[in-house]
CSV table of C-alpha atoms and ligand atoms in Angstrom, one decimal:
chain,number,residue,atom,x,y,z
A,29,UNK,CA,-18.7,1.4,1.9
A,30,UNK,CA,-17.5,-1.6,4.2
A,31,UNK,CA,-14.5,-3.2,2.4
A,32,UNK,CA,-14.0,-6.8,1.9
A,33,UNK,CA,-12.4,-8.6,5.0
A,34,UNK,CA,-8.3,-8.6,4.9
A,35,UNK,CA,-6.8,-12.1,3.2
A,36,UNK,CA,-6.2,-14.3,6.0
A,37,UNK,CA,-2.5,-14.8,6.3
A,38,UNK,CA,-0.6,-17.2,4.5
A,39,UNK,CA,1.4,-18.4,7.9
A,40,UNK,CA,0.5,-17.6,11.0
A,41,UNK,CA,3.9,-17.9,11.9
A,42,UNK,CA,5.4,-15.4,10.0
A,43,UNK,CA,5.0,-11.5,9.8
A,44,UNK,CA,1.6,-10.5,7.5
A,45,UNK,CA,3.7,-8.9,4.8
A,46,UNK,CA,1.8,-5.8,2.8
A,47,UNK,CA,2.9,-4.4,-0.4
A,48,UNK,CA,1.8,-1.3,-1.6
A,49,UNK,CA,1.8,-0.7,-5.5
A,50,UNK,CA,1.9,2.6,-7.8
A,51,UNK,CA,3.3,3.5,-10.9
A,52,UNK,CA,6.7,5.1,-10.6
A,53,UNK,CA,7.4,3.8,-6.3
A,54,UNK,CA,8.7,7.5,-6.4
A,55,UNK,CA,5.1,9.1,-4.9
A,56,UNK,CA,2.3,7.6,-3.8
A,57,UNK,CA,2.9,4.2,-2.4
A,58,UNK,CA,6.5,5.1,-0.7
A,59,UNK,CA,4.0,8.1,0.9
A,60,UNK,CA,1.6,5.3,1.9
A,61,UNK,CA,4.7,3.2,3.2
A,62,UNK,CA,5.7,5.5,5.9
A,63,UNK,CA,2.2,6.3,6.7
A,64,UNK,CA,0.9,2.8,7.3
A,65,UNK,CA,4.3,1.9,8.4
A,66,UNK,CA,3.4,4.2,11.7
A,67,UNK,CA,-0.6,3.7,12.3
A,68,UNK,CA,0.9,0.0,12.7
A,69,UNK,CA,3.7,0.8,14.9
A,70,UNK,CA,1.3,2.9,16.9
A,71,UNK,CA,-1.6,-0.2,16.9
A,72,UNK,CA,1.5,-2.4,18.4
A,73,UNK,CA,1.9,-4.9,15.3
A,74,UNK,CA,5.6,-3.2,14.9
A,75,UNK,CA,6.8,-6.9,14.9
A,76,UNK,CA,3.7,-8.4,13.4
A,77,UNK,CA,3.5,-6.7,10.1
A,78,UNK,CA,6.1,-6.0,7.3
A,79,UNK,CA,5.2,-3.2,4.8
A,80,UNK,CA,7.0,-2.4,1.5
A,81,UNK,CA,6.1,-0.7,-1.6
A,82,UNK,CA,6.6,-1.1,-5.2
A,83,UNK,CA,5.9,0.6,-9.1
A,84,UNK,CA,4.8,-1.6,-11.9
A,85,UNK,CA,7.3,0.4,-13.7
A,86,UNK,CA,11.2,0.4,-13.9
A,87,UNK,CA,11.9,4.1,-14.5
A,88,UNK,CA,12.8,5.5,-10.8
A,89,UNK,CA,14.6,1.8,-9.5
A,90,UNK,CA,17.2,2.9,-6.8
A,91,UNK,CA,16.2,7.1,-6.6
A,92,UNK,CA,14.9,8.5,-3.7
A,93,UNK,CA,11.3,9.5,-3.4
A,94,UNK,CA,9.9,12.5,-5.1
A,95,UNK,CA,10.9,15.9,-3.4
A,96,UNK,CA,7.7,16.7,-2.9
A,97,UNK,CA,6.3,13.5,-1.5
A,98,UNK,CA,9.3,13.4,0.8
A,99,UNK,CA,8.3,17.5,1.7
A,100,UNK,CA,4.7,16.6,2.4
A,101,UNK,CA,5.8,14.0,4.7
A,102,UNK,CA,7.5,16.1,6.9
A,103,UNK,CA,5.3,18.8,6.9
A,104,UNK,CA,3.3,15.7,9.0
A,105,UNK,CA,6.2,14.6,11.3
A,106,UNK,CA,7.1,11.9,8.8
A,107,UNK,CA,10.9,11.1,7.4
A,108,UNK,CA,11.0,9.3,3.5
A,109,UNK,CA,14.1,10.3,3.5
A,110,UNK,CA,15.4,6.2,3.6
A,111,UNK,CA,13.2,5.3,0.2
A,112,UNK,CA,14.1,3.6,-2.6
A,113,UNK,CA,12.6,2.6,-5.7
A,114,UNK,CA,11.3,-0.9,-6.7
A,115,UNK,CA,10.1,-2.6,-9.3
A,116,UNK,CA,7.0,-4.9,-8.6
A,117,UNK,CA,7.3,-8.1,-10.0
A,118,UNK,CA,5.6,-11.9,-9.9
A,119,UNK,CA,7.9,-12.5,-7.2
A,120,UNK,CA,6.6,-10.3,-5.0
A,121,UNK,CA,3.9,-13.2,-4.6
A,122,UNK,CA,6.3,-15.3,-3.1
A,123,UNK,CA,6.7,-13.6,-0.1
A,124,UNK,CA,3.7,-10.9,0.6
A,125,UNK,CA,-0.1,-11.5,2.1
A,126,UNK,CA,-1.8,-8.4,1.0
A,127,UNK,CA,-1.4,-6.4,-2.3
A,128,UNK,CA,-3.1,-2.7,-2.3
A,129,UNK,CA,-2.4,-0.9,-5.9
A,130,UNK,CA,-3.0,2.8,-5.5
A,131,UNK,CA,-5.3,3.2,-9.1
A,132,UNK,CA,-7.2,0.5,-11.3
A,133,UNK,CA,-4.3,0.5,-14.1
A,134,UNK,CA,-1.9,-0.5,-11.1
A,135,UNK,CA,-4.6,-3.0,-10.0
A,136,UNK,CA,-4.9,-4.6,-13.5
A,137,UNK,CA,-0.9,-4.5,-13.8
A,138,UNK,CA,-0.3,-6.4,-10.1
A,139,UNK,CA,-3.6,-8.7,-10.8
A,140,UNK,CA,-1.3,-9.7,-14.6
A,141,UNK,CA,1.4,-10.5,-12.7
A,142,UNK,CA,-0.2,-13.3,-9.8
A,143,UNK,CA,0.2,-16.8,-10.1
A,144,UNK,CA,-3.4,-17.6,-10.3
A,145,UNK,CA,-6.9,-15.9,-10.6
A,146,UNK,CA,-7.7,-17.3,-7.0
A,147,UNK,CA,-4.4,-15.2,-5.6
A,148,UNK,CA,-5.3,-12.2,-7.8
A,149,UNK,CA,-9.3,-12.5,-6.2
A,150,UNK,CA,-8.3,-12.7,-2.7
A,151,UNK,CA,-4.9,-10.8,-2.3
A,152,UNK,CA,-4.7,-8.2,-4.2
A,153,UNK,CA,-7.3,-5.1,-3.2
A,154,UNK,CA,-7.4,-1.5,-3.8
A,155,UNK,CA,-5.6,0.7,-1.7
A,156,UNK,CA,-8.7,3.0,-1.4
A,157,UNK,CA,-11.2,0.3,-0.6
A,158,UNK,CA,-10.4,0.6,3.1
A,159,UNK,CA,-10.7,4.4,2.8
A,160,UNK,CA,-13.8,5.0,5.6
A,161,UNK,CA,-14.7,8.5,3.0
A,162,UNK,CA,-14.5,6.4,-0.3
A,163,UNK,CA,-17.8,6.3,-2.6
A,164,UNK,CA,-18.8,3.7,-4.9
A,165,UNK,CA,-16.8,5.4,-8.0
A,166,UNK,CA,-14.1,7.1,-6.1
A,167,UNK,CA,-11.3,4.2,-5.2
A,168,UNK,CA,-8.1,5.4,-6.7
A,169,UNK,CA,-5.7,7.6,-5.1
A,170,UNK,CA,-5.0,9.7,-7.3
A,171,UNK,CA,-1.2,10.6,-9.7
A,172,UNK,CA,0.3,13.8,-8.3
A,173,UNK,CA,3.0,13.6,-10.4
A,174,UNK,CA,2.8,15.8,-13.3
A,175,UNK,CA,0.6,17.9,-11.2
A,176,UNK,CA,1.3,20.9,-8.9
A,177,UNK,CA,2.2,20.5,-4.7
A,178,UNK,CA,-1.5,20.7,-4.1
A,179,UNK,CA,-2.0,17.3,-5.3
A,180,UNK,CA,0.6,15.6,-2.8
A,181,UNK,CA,-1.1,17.3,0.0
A,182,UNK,CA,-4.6,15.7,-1.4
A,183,UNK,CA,-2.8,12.1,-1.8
A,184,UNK,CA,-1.9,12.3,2.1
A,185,UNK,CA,-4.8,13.4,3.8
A,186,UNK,CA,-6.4,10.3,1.8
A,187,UNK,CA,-3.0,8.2,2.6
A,188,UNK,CA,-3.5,9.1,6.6
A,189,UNK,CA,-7.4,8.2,6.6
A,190,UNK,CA,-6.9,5.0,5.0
A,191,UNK,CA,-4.0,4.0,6.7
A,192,UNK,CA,-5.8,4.4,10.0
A,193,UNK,CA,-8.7,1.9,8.9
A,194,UNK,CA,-5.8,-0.4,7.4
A,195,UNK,CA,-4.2,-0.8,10.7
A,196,UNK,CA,-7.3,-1.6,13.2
A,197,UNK,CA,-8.4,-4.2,10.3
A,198,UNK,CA,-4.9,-5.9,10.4
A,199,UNK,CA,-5.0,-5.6,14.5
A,200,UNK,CA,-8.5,-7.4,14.6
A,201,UNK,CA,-7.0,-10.1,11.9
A,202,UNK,CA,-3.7,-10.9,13.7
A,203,UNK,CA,-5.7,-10.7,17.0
A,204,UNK,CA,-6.9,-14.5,16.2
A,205,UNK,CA,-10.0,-15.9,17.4
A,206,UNK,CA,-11.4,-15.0,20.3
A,207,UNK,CA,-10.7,-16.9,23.3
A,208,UNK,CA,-13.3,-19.7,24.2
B,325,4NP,P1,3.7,7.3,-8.5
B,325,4NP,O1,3.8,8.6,-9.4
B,325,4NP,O2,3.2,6.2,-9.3
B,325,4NP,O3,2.7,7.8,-7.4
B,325,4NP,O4,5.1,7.1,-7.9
B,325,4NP,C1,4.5,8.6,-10.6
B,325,4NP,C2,5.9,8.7,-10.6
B,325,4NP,C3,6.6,8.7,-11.8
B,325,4NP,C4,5.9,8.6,-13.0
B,325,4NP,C5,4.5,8.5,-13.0
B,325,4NP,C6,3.8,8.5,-11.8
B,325,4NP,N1,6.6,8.6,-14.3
B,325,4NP,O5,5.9,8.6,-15.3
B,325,4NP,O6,7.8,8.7,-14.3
């Protein structure tokens, strides 16, 4: 299912800033993070593209990632080890291009939270909408975390997949128009 095009970015001039939103910022998005983080690096927009990540909720502000994210990670090559928790808030608006909630009740939460329907419409996006193997009914990635190990492993083969897509979108975007 082709996903919407990628918002345009709000100034040329400036990094396209991405932030990723779950629940607790403690398993999926900070997985997401790291992974997206590198399909970028390795599509050359290291300096072109800032990614973050963030939980509608306040529980996990300031701990490290879950053990188990962080141990799927580097069962791929990846380190977590530097994550912290964050709390999304409205002001996240002020500074990010692209907003990609990890499940509908994160999508409703960061959609609240925009400064205007317009923003919430054309910024804010489903993480799993750029997943290539997403159907129609299938577009949350889903909570491992009261779940067993299985589930982590699950959350980061659909993590690597859609990060993949994610990046050659944002090379073709930052890419600019063709020349004449
Ligand atoms: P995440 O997972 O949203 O993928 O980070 C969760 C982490 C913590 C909680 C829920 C989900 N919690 O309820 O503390």
């Amino acid at each position: 299912m082709p996903s919407e095009p990628l918002p345009p970015p709000r100034d040329p001039d400036l990094p396209y800033r991405v932030v990723l939103v779950c629940l607790g910022n403690i398993c999926r998005s900070p997985i997401a993070q790291v992974v997206l983080r590198a399909a970028v690096e390795r599509a050359g927009l290291a300096r072109q593209v800032g990614i973050d990540s963030s939980g509608t909720g306040d529980w996990h502000v300031g701990h490290p990632m879950d053990r188990r994210a962080a141990a799927v990670l580097v069962g791929r090559g990846y380190d977590g080890s530097e994550h912290r928790a964050q709390q999304f808030t409205a002001r996240w608006f002020d500074e990010h291009d692209l907003f990609l909630a990890m499940d509908q009740s994160n999508y409703r939460d960061v959609c609240a939270l925009a400064p205007d329907p317009e923003t919430a419409r054309e910024r804010v996006r489903l993480f799993r909408a750029f997943d290539p193997r997403a159907g129609e009914g299938d577009l949350e990635v889903p909570d491992p975390y009261y779940g067993g190990d299985e589930g982590f492993g699950q959350v980061l083969a659909i993590v690597e997949r859609t990060a993949e897509q994610l990046a050659e979108e944002l090379a073709e975007l930052l890419a600019g128009p063709a020349p004449q």
